[in-house]
């Protein structure tokens, strides 16, 4: 401990974001493009699929011919660093329970190697208690969220077809890949007995949507992350574009240790441990502290307000656009839902 250092950063940010996965990446993208100064903390190293992906590697490029390791449990070429176990980062189970926690340590987190299946919640998914008596109904419905799903379709690109199915809502889709022979046989047989068969809906570009991302060339290696940015990863589609605004300071190998608060209980800084050396650093915020936990498209976020830090479940990461407009010091209940459901200032592109 004699070499342990504590360093306090002089620069203050509008937001300090913990984690660069689906939640943290979207928060960074939205806030940076809104003009806020953002500090993005990532516990792993920098990862750019264009430079670091093993997408086109061949088996003999690996000393294990692609076999898995603890560092890459899904294979030596998989687009994810670490997984169920991380050296030096153990976690505990309660009692005799056992839940395997998959953790990625790299820019973009787990979004670098997921399957890209991108489905919307349907109207019935918000009203399950009314339908089967289980759980609770959401206080909002599909129509409240639809504009944000539409915006995601335009921003990230999702292929699929509009089928008019009751609980599988239509979207703003790119054309799907042409079906293969066996898929045509399946569709013909299933349709003949009244079972709908439709193309999958995946966040993969079957045609270009901007000059920053390429088009899928059907190598079937999405799990390795895409060198031409044709599939969605937080790293390639959110964080790297956000950094081009000049409003983002990315800090890699920075493990969040503690959210520091003042006497009123408001967050003032995030304390991190630099994993490559024994140093504790404090990253300070001005007023609004937005602290996404690890999240997929559905996840949990901690929001700072005058009542302290609250954790809320969000269905769509794009809701974060409303969070950045909440005035500091106002309570969650008084601001978020009205902004979500009745805010006329939001521009839907």
Short mmCIF file of N, CA, C and O in Angstrom, two decimals, residues 101-205:
data_model
loop_
_atom_site.label_atom_id
_atom_site.label_comp_id
_atom_site.label_asym_id
_atom_site.label_seq_id
_atom_site.Cartn_x
_atom_site.Cartn_y
_atom_site.Cartn_z
N UNK A 101 -22.43 -14.62 -13.35
CA UNK A 101 -22.46 -13.22 -13.78
C UNK A 101 -21.46 -13.02 -14.91
O UNK A 101 -20.25 -13.06 -14.69
N UNK A 102 -21.98 -12.80 -16.10
CA UNK A 102 -21.10 -12.56 -17.24
C UNK A 102 -20.70 -11.09 -17.26
O UNK A 102 -21.54 -10.20 -17.31
N UNK A 103 -19.41 -10.82 -17.22
CA UNK A 103 -18.90 -9.45 -17.20
C UNK A 103 -17.87 -9.27 -18.30
O UNK A 103 -16.92 -10.05 -18.41
N UNK A 104 -18.06 -8.25 -19.09
CA UNK A 104 -17.11 -7.91 -20.14
C UNK A 104 -16.25 -6.75 -19.66
O UNK A 104 -16.73 -5.85 -18.97
N UNK A 105 -14.98 -6.76 -20.02
CA UNK A 105 -14.07 -5.68 -19.65
C UNK A 105 -13.40 -5.14 -20.92
O UNK A 105 -12.34 -5.59 -21.32
N UNK A 106 -14.06 -4.14 -21.54
CA UNK A 106 -13.58 -3.56 -22.80
C UNK A 106 -14.55 -2.46 -23.18
O UNK A 106 -15.70 -2.43 -22.71
N UNK A 107 -14.13 -1.55 -24.03
CA UNK A 107 -15.05 -0.54 -24.51
C UNK A 107 -16.21 -1.20 -25.26
O UNK A 107 -16.00 -2.03 -26.14
N UNK A 108 -17.43 -0.85 -24.88
CA UNK A 108 -18.60 -1.45 -25.51
C UNK A 108 -19.17 -2.63 -24.75
O UNK A 108 -20.30 -3.06 -25.01
N UNK A 109 -18.38 -3.19 -23.83
CA UNK A 109 -18.87 -4.28 -23.00
C UNK A 109 -19.40 -5.46 -23.80
O UNK A 109 -18.86 -5.82 -24.84
N UNK A 110 -20.49 -6.03 -23.32
CA UNK A 110 -21.05 -7.24 -23.93
C UNK A 110 -21.67 -7.00 -25.31
O UNK A 110 -21.95 -7.96 -26.03
N UNK A 111 -21.88 -5.73 -25.67
CA UNK A 111 -22.49 -5.49 -26.98
C UNK A 111 -21.58 -5.86 -28.12
O UNK A 111 -22.02 -5.93 -29.28
N UNK A 112 -20.30 -6.12 -27.85
CA UNK A 112 -19.39 -6.51 -28.92
C UNK A 112 -19.60 -7.94 -29.40
O UNK A 112 -19.10 -8.31 -30.46
N UNK A 113 -20.32 -8.76 -28.63
CA UNK A 113 -20.42 -10.16 -29.05
C UNK A 113 -21.81 -10.75 -28.96
O UNK A 113 -21.98 -11.95 -29.06
N UNK A 114 -22.84 -9.93 -28.81
CA UNK A 114 -24.19 -10.48 -28.69
C UNK A 114 -24.76 -10.83 -30.06
O UNK A 114 -24.19 -10.53 -31.10
N UNK A 115 -25.94 -11.46 -30.07
CA UNK A 115 -26.51 -11.97 -31.31
C UNK A 115 -27.24 -10.97 -32.16
O UNK A 115 -27.71 -11.29 -33.25
N UNK A 116 -27.40 -9.73 -31.68
CA UNK A 116 -28.03 -8.61 -32.41
C UNK A 116 -29.52 -8.79 -32.64
O UNK A 116 -30.12 -8.06 -33.43
N UNK A 117 -30.16 -9.73 -31.97
CA UNK A 117 -31.62 -9.85 -32.06
C UNK A 117 -32.23 -8.63 -31.37
O UNK A 117 -31.96 -8.37 -30.21
N UNK A 118 -33.06 -7.88 -32.09
CA UNK A 118 -33.55 -6.59 -31.60
C UNK A 118 -35.06 -6.52 -31.75
O UNK A 118 -35.60 -6.05 -32.75
N UNK A 119 -35.75 -7.00 -30.74
CA UNK A 119 -37.22 -7.07 -30.77
C UNK A 119 -37.83 -5.97 -29.89
O UNK A 119 -37.26 -5.60 -28.87
N UNK A 120 -38.96 -5.49 -30.29
CA UNK A 120 -39.70 -4.52 -29.49
C UNK A 120 -40.61 -5.24 -28.50
O UNK A 120 -41.12 -6.33 -28.79
N UNK A 121 -40.85 -4.62 -27.34
CA UNK A 121 -41.96 -5.06 -26.51
C UNK A 121 -43.24 -4.77 -27.27
O UNK A 121 -43.35 -3.75 -27.94
N UNK A 122 -44.22 -5.66 -27.17
CA UNK A 122 -45.51 -5.43 -27.77
C UNK A 122 -46.51 -4.88 -26.77
O UNK A 122 -46.24 -4.83 -25.57
N UNK A 123 -47.70 -4.47 -27.22
CA UNK A 123 -48.71 -3.91 -26.31
C UNK A 123 -49.03 -4.81 -25.13
O UNK A 123 -49.22 -4.34 -24.00
N UNK A 124 -49.08 -6.13 -25.37
CA UNK A 124 -49.42 -7.05 -24.28
C UNK A 124 -48.32 -7.15 -23.22
O UNK A 124 -48.59 -7.48 -22.07
N UNK A 125 -47.08 -6.90 -23.62
CA UNK A 125 -45.97 -7.02 -22.68
C UNK A 125 -46.03 -5.97 -21.58
O UNK A 125 -45.42 -6.14 -20.52
N UNK A 126 -46.75 -4.88 -21.81
CA UNK A 126 -46.88 -3.84 -20.81
C UNK A 126 -48.06 -4.10 -19.87
O UNK A 126 -48.21 -3.40 -18.86
N UNK A 127 -48.90 -5.07 -20.17
CA UNK A 127 -50.14 -5.29 -19.41
C UNK A 127 -50.29 -6.74 -18.97
O UNK A 127 -51.38 -7.30 -19.00
N UNK A 128 -49.20 -7.35 -18.55
CA UNK A 128 -49.25 -8.77 -18.24
C UNK A 128 -50.19 -9.09 -17.06
O UNK A 128 -50.87 -10.12 -17.06
N UNK A 129 -50.24 -8.24 -16.05
CA UNK A 129 -51.13 -8.54 -14.92
C UNK A 129 -52.59 -8.56 -15.37
O UNK A 129 -53.38 -9.40 -14.91
N UNK A 130 -52.94 -7.65 -16.24
CA UNK A 130 -54.32 -7.62 -16.75
C UNK A 130 -54.64 -8.84 -17.59
O UNK A 130 -55.80 -9.26 -17.68
N UNK A 131 -53.60 -9.44 -18.16
CA UNK A 131 -53.81 -10.59 -19.05
C UNK A 131 -53.78 -11.90 -18.29
O UNK A 131 -54.68 -12.75 -18.43
N UNK A 132 -52.75 -12.12 -17.46
CA UNK A 132 -52.62 -13.41 -16.79
C UNK A 132 -52.54 -13.30 -15.26
O UNK A 132 -52.33 -14.31 -14.58
N UNK A 133 -52.64 -12.08 -14.72
CA UNK A 133 -52.64 -11.91 -13.27
C UNK A 133 -51.27 -11.95 -12.62
O UNK A 133 -51.17 -11.89 -11.38
N UNK A 134 -50.23 -12.04 -13.39
CA UNK A 134 -48.88 -12.13 -12.84
C UNK A 134 -48.15 -10.80 -12.96
O UNK A 134 -48.32 -10.07 -13.93
N UNK A 135 -47.32 -10.50 -11.95
CA UNK A 135 -46.52 -9.28 -11.99
C UNK A 135 -47.39 -8.04 -11.86
O UNK A 135 -48.44 -8.05 -11.20
N UNK A 136 -46.97 -6.98 -12.50
CA UNK A 136 -47.70 -5.71 -12.49
C UNK A 136 -47.76 -5.14 -13.89
O UNK A 136 -46.86 -5.35 -14.71
N UNK A 137 -48.82 -4.39 -14.15
CA UNK A 137 -48.89 -3.65 -15.41
C UNK A 137 -47.94 -2.46 -15.36
O UNK A 137 -47.75 -1.84 -14.31
N UNK A 138 -47.33 -2.14 -16.50
CA UNK A 138 -46.51 -0.94 -16.57
C UNK A 138 -47.40 0.29 -16.49
O UNK A 138 -48.56 0.26 -16.92
N UNK A 139 -46.91 1.41 -15.94
CA UNK A 139 -47.71 2.64 -15.90
C UNK A 139 -47.78 3.33 -17.25
O UNK A 139 -48.44 4.36 -17.38
N UNK A 140 -47.11 2.79 -18.24
CA UNK A 140 -47.13 3.32 -19.59
C UNK A 140 -47.40 2.17 -20.55
O UNK A 140 -47.33 1.00 -20.16
N UNK A 141 -47.70 2.50 -21.79
CA UNK A 141 -48.00 1.47 -22.77
C UNK A 141 -47.09 1.55 -23.98
O UNK A 141 -46.21 2.42 -24.08
N UNK A 142 -47.33 0.66 -24.93
CA UNK A 142 -46.49 0.60 -26.12
C UNK A 142 -46.49 1.92 -26.89
O UNK A 142 -45.44 2.35 -27.37
N UNK A 143 -47.63 2.58 -26.99
CA UNK A 143 -47.70 3.81 -27.77
C UNK A 143 -46.83 4.90 -27.18
O UNK A 143 -46.37 5.80 -27.90
N UNK A 144 -46.58 4.85 -25.86
CA UNK A 144 -45.68 5.83 -25.24
C UNK A 144 -44.23 5.60 -25.65
O UNK A 144 -43.44 6.54 -25.72
N UNK A 145 -43.89 4.35 -25.92
CA UNK A 145 -42.50 3.99 -26.21
C UNK A 145 -42.22 3.93 -27.70
O UNK A 145 -41.07 4.04 -28.14
N UNK A 146 -43.26 3.78 -28.49
CA UNK A 146 -43.07 3.59 -29.93
C UNK A 146 -42.17 4.65 -30.58
O UNK A 146 -41.30 4.30 -31.40
N UNK A 147 -42.31 5.95 -30.27
CA UNK A 147 -41.43 6.93 -30.92
C UNK A 147 -39.95 6.68 -30.67
O UNK A 147 -39.11 6.97 -31.52
N UNK A 148 -39.63 6.10 -29.51
CA UNK A 148 -38.24 5.84 -29.17
C UNK A 148 -37.72 4.58 -29.87
O UNK A 148 -36.56 4.52 -30.29
N UNK A 149 -38.57 3.60 -30.02
CA UNK A 149 -38.22 2.44 -30.85
C UNK A 149 -37.95 2.89 -32.28
O UNK A 149 -36.99 2.44 -32.92
N UNK A 150 -38.82 3.75 -32.80
CA UNK A 150 -38.64 4.25 -34.17
C UNK A 150 -37.30 4.97 -34.31
O UNK A 150 -36.60 4.82 -35.32
N UNK A 151 -36.97 5.76 -33.30
CA UNK A 151 -35.71 6.50 -33.37
C UNK A 151 -34.51 5.56 -33.35
O UNK A 151 -33.52 5.78 -34.04
N UNK A 152 -34.61 4.51 -32.55
CA UNK A 152 -33.53 3.51 -32.51
C UNK A 152 -33.38 2.83 -33.87
O UNK A 152 -32.26 2.61 -34.35
N UNK A 153 -34.51 2.50 -34.50
CA UNK A 153 -34.44 1.87 -35.83
C UNK A 153 -33.67 2.75 -36.80
O UNK A 153 -32.86 2.26 -37.60
N UNK A 154 -33.93 4.05 -36.75
CA UNK A 154 -33.25 4.97 -37.67
C UNK A 154 -31.79 5.17 -37.30
O UNK A 154 -30.92 5.25 -38.17
N UNK A 155 -31.52 5.24 -36.01
CA UNK A 155 -30.16 5.54 -35.55
C UNK A 155 -29.22 4.36 -35.74
O UNK A 155 -28.09 4.52 -36.21
N UNK A 156 -29.67 3.16 -35.38
CA UNK A 156 -28.78 2.00 -35.35
C UNK A 156 -28.97 1.06 -36.51
O UNK A 156 -28.05 0.35 -36.89
N UNK A 157 -30.17 1.02 -37.08
CA UNK A 157 -30.43 0.14 -38.21
C UNK A 157 -30.83 -1.25 -37.78
O UNK A 157 -30.04 -1.98 -37.18
N UNK A 158 -32.06 -1.64 -38.07
CA UNK A 158 -32.59 -2.97 -37.74
C UNK A 158 -33.27 -3.52 -38.99
O UNK A 158 -34.10 -2.84 -39.59
N UNK A 159 -32.92 -4.73 -39.39
CA UNK A 159 -33.61 -5.30 -40.55
C UNK A 159 -34.79 -6.15 -40.10
O UNK A 159 -34.83 -6.67 -38.98
N UNK A 160 -35.77 -6.28 -40.98
CA UNK A 160 -36.96 -7.05 -40.67
C UNK A 160 -38.05 -6.74 -41.67
O UNK A 160 -37.82 -6.09 -42.69
N UNK A 161 -39.27 -7.21 -41.39
CA UNK A 161 -40.42 -6.96 -42.26
C UNK A 161 -41.61 -6.55 -41.41
O UNK A 161 -41.76 -7.00 -40.27
N UNK A 162 -42.45 -5.70 -41.97
CA UNK A 162 -43.67 -5.28 -41.30
C UNK A 162 -44.78 -6.28 -41.62
O UNK A 162 -45.16 -6.45 -42.78
N UNK A 163 -45.26 -6.94 -40.58
CA UNK A 163 -46.20 -8.04 -40.76
C UNK A 163 -47.58 -7.78 -40.17
O UNK A 163 -48.50 -8.57 -40.36
N UNK A 164 -47.72 -6.69 -39.39
CA UNK A 164 -49.01 -6.39 -38.78
C UNK A 164 -49.42 -7.35 -37.68
O UNK A 164 -50.61 -7.50 -37.39
N UNK A 165 -48.45 -8.01 -37.06
CA UNK A 165 -48.75 -8.95 -35.98
C UNK A 165 -49.08 -8.19 -34.70
O UNK A 165 -48.46 -7.18 -34.37
N UNK A 166 -50.04 -8.71 -33.94
CA UNK A 166 -50.60 -7.99 -32.80
C UNK A 166 -49.56 -7.61 -31.76
O UNK A 166 -49.52 -6.47 -31.29
N UNK A 167 -48.73 -8.55 -31.36
CA UNK A 167 -47.80 -8.28 -30.27
C UNK A 167 -46.34 -8.29 -30.73
O UNK A 167 -45.42 -8.37 -29.92
N UNK A 168 -46.14 -8.21 -32.04
CA UNK A 168 -44.79 -8.08 -32.61
C UNK A 168 -44.81 -6.86 -33.52
O UNK A 168 -44.91 -6.98 -34.73
N UNK A 169 -44.72 -5.68 -32.91
CA UNK A 169 -44.99 -4.44 -33.65
C UNK A 169 -44.09 -4.24 -34.86
O UNK A 169 -42.93 -4.67 -34.89
N UNK A 170 -44.66 -3.58 -35.86
CA UNK A 170 -43.88 -3.20 -37.03
C UNK A 170 -42.89 -2.11 -36.66
O UNK A 170 -43.00 -1.45 -35.62
N UNK A 171 -41.88 -1.93 -37.50
CA UNK A 171 -40.87 -0.92 -37.24
C UNK A 171 -40.44 -0.24 -38.52
O UNK A 171 -41.07 -0.37 -39.57
N UNK A 172 -39.34 0.50 -38.43
CA UNK A 172 -38.75 1.16 -39.60
C UNK A 172 -37.55 0.31 -39.99
O UNK A 172 -36.41 0.57 -39.57
N UNK A 173 -37.80 -0.74 -40.75
CA UNK A 173 -36.82 -1.79 -40.96
C UNK A 173 -36.03 -1.64 -42.26
O UNK A 173 -36.55 -1.15 -43.27
N UNK A 174 -34.79 -2.10 -42.20
CA UNK A 174 -34.01 -2.31 -43.41
C UNK A 174 -34.45 -3.64 -44.03
O UNK A 174 -35.04 -4.49 -43.34
N UNK A 175 -34.21 -3.85 -45.32
CA UNK A 175 -34.62 -5.13 -45.93
C UNK A 175 -33.86 -6.30 -45.31
O UNK A 175 -32.64 -6.19 -45.06
N UNK A 176 -34.53 -7.41 -45.04
CA UNK A 176 -33.85 -8.58 -44.47
C UNK A 176 -33.05 -9.32 -45.53
O UNK A 176 -33.29 -9.15 -46.73
N UNK A 177 -32.10 -10.14 -45.12
CA UNK A 177 -31.39 -10.98 -46.09
C UNK A 177 -32.37 -11.93 -46.79
O UNK A 177 -33.41 -12.29 -46.22
N UNK A 178 -32.05 -12.34 -47.98
CA UNK A 178 -32.90 -13.29 -48.68
C UNK A 178 -32.90 -14.63 -47.97
O UNK A 178 -31.85 -15.07 -47.46
N UNK A 179 -34.04 -15.31 -47.89
CA UNK A 179 -34.09 -16.60 -47.19
C UNK A 179 -33.29 -17.68 -47.92
O UNK A 179 -33.19 -17.67 -49.15
N UNK A 180 -32.74 -18.57 -47.12
CA UNK A 180 -32.02 -19.71 -47.70
C UNK A 180 -33.01 -20.82 -48.02
O UNK A 180 -34.17 -20.77 -47.63
N UNK A 181 -32.54 -21.84 -48.72
CA UNK A 181 -33.44 -22.87 -49.24
C UNK A 181 -34.22 -23.54 -48.12
O UNK A 181 -35.44 -23.70 -48.21
N UNK A 182 -33.53 -23.95 -47.05
CA UNK A 182 -34.24 -24.65 -45.98
C UNK A 182 -35.25 -23.73 -45.30
O UNK A 182 -36.30 -24.18 -44.80
N UNK A 183 -34.97 -22.42 -45.27
CA UNK A 183 -35.91 -21.48 -44.67
C UNK A 183 -37.17 -21.35 -45.54
O UNK A 183 -38.29 -21.19 -45.01
N UNK A 184 -37.00 -21.42 -46.84
CA UNK A 184 -38.17 -21.39 -47.72
C UNK A 184 -39.04 -22.64 -47.51
O UNK A 184 -40.28 -22.55 -47.52
N UNK A 185 -38.41 -23.79 -47.30
CA UNK A 185 -39.16 -25.02 -47.03
C UNK A 185 -39.94 -24.89 -45.71
O UNK A 185 -41.11 -25.29 -45.62
N UNK A 186 -39.28 -24.36 -44.69
CA UNK A 186 -39.94 -24.18 -43.40
C UNK A 186 -41.12 -23.23 -43.52
O UNK A 186 -42.22 -23.50 -43.00
N UNK A 187 -40.92 -22.12 -44.19
CA UNK A 187 -42.00 -21.14 -44.36
C UNK A 187 -43.19 -21.74 -45.11
O UNK A 187 -44.34 -21.54 -44.72
N UNK A 188 -42.90 -22.49 -46.15
CA UNK A 188 -43.98 -23.08 -46.94
C UNK A 188 -44.78 -24.07 -46.10
O UNK A 188 -46.02 -24.06 -46.12
N UNK A 189 -44.09 -24.91 -45.34
CA UNK A 189 -44.78 -25.91 -44.53
C UNK A 189 -45.58 -25.26 -43.41
O UNK A 189 -46.73 -25.62 -43.15
N UNK A 190 -44.97 -24.30 -42.70
CA UNK A 190 -45.63 -23.67 -41.56
C UNK A 190 -46.82 -22.82 -42.01
O UNK A 190 -47.89 -22.85 -41.39
N UNK A 191 -46.64 -22.07 -43.09
CA UNK A 191 -47.73 -21.23 -43.58
C UNK A 191 -48.92 -22.08 -43.98
O UNK A 191 -50.08 -21.67 -43.80
N UNK A 192 -48.66 -23.27 -44.47
CA UNK A 192 -49.73 -24.16 -44.88
C UNK A 192 -50.62 -24.61 -43.74
O UNK A 192 -51.78 -25.00 -43.96
N UNK A 193 -50.14 -24.56 -42.52
CA UNK A 193 -50.95 -24.95 -41.35
C UNK A 193 -51.22 -23.75 -40.45
O UNK A 193 -51.54 -23.90 -39.26
N UNK A 194 -51.07 -22.55 -40.99
CA UNK A 194 -51.47 -21.35 -40.28
C UNK A 194 -50.46 -20.79 -39.29
O UNK A 194 -50.84 -19.99 -38.41
N UNK A 195 -49.20 -21.18 -39.38
CA UNK A 195 -48.17 -20.66 -38.47
C UNK A 195 -47.36 -19.61 -39.21
O UNK A 195 -46.71 -19.93 -40.22
N UNK A 196 -47.38 -18.36 -38.74
CA UNK A 196 -46.61 -17.31 -39.43
C UNK A 196 -45.11 -17.57 -39.32
O UNK A 196 -44.61 -17.97 -38.27
N UNK A 197 -44.38 -17.35 -40.38
CA UNK A 197 -42.91 -17.42 -40.38
C UNK A 197 -42.41 -16.12 -40.99
O UNK A 197 -42.74 -15.80 -42.13
N UNK A 198 -41.65 -15.37 -40.22
CA UNK A 198 -41.15 -14.07 -40.68
C UNK A 198 -39.64 -14.01 -40.49
O UNK A 198 -39.07 -14.76 -39.70
N UNK A 199 -38.96 -13.11 -41.20
CA UNK A 199 -37.52 -12.96 -40.99
C UNK A 199 -37.22 -12.47 -39.58
O UNK A 199 -38.03 -11.77 -38.96
N UNK A 200 -36.06 -12.82 -39.09
CA UNK A 200 -35.62 -12.29 -37.80
C UNK A 200 -35.47 -10.78 -37.89
O UNK A 200 -35.38 -10.20 -38.98
N UNK A 201 -35.43 -10.14 -36.73
CA UNK A 201 -35.21 -8.70 -36.67
C UNK A 201 -33.91 -8.47 -35.90
O UNK A 201 -33.84 -8.62 -34.69
N UNK A 202 -32.88 -8.09 -36.64
CA UNK A 202 -31.55 -7.95 -36.06
C UNK A 202 -30.98 -6.57 -36.38
O UNK A 202 -31.26 -6.00 -37.44
N UNK A 203 -30.18 -6.07 -35.45
CA UNK A 203 -29.54 -4.76 -35.67
C UNK A 203 -28.26 -4.93 -36.47
O UNK A 203 -27.15 -4.81 -35.96
N UNK A 204 -28.45 -5.25 -37.75
CA UNK A 204 -27.36 -5.44 -38.71
C UNK A 204 -27.73 -4.68 -39.98
O UNK A 204 -28.88 -4.73 -40.42
N UNK A 205 -26.78 -4.00 -40.56
CA UNK A 205 -27.04 -3.18 -41.73
C UNK A 205 -26.97 -4.00 -43.01
O UNK A 205 -25.89 -4.42 -43.43
#
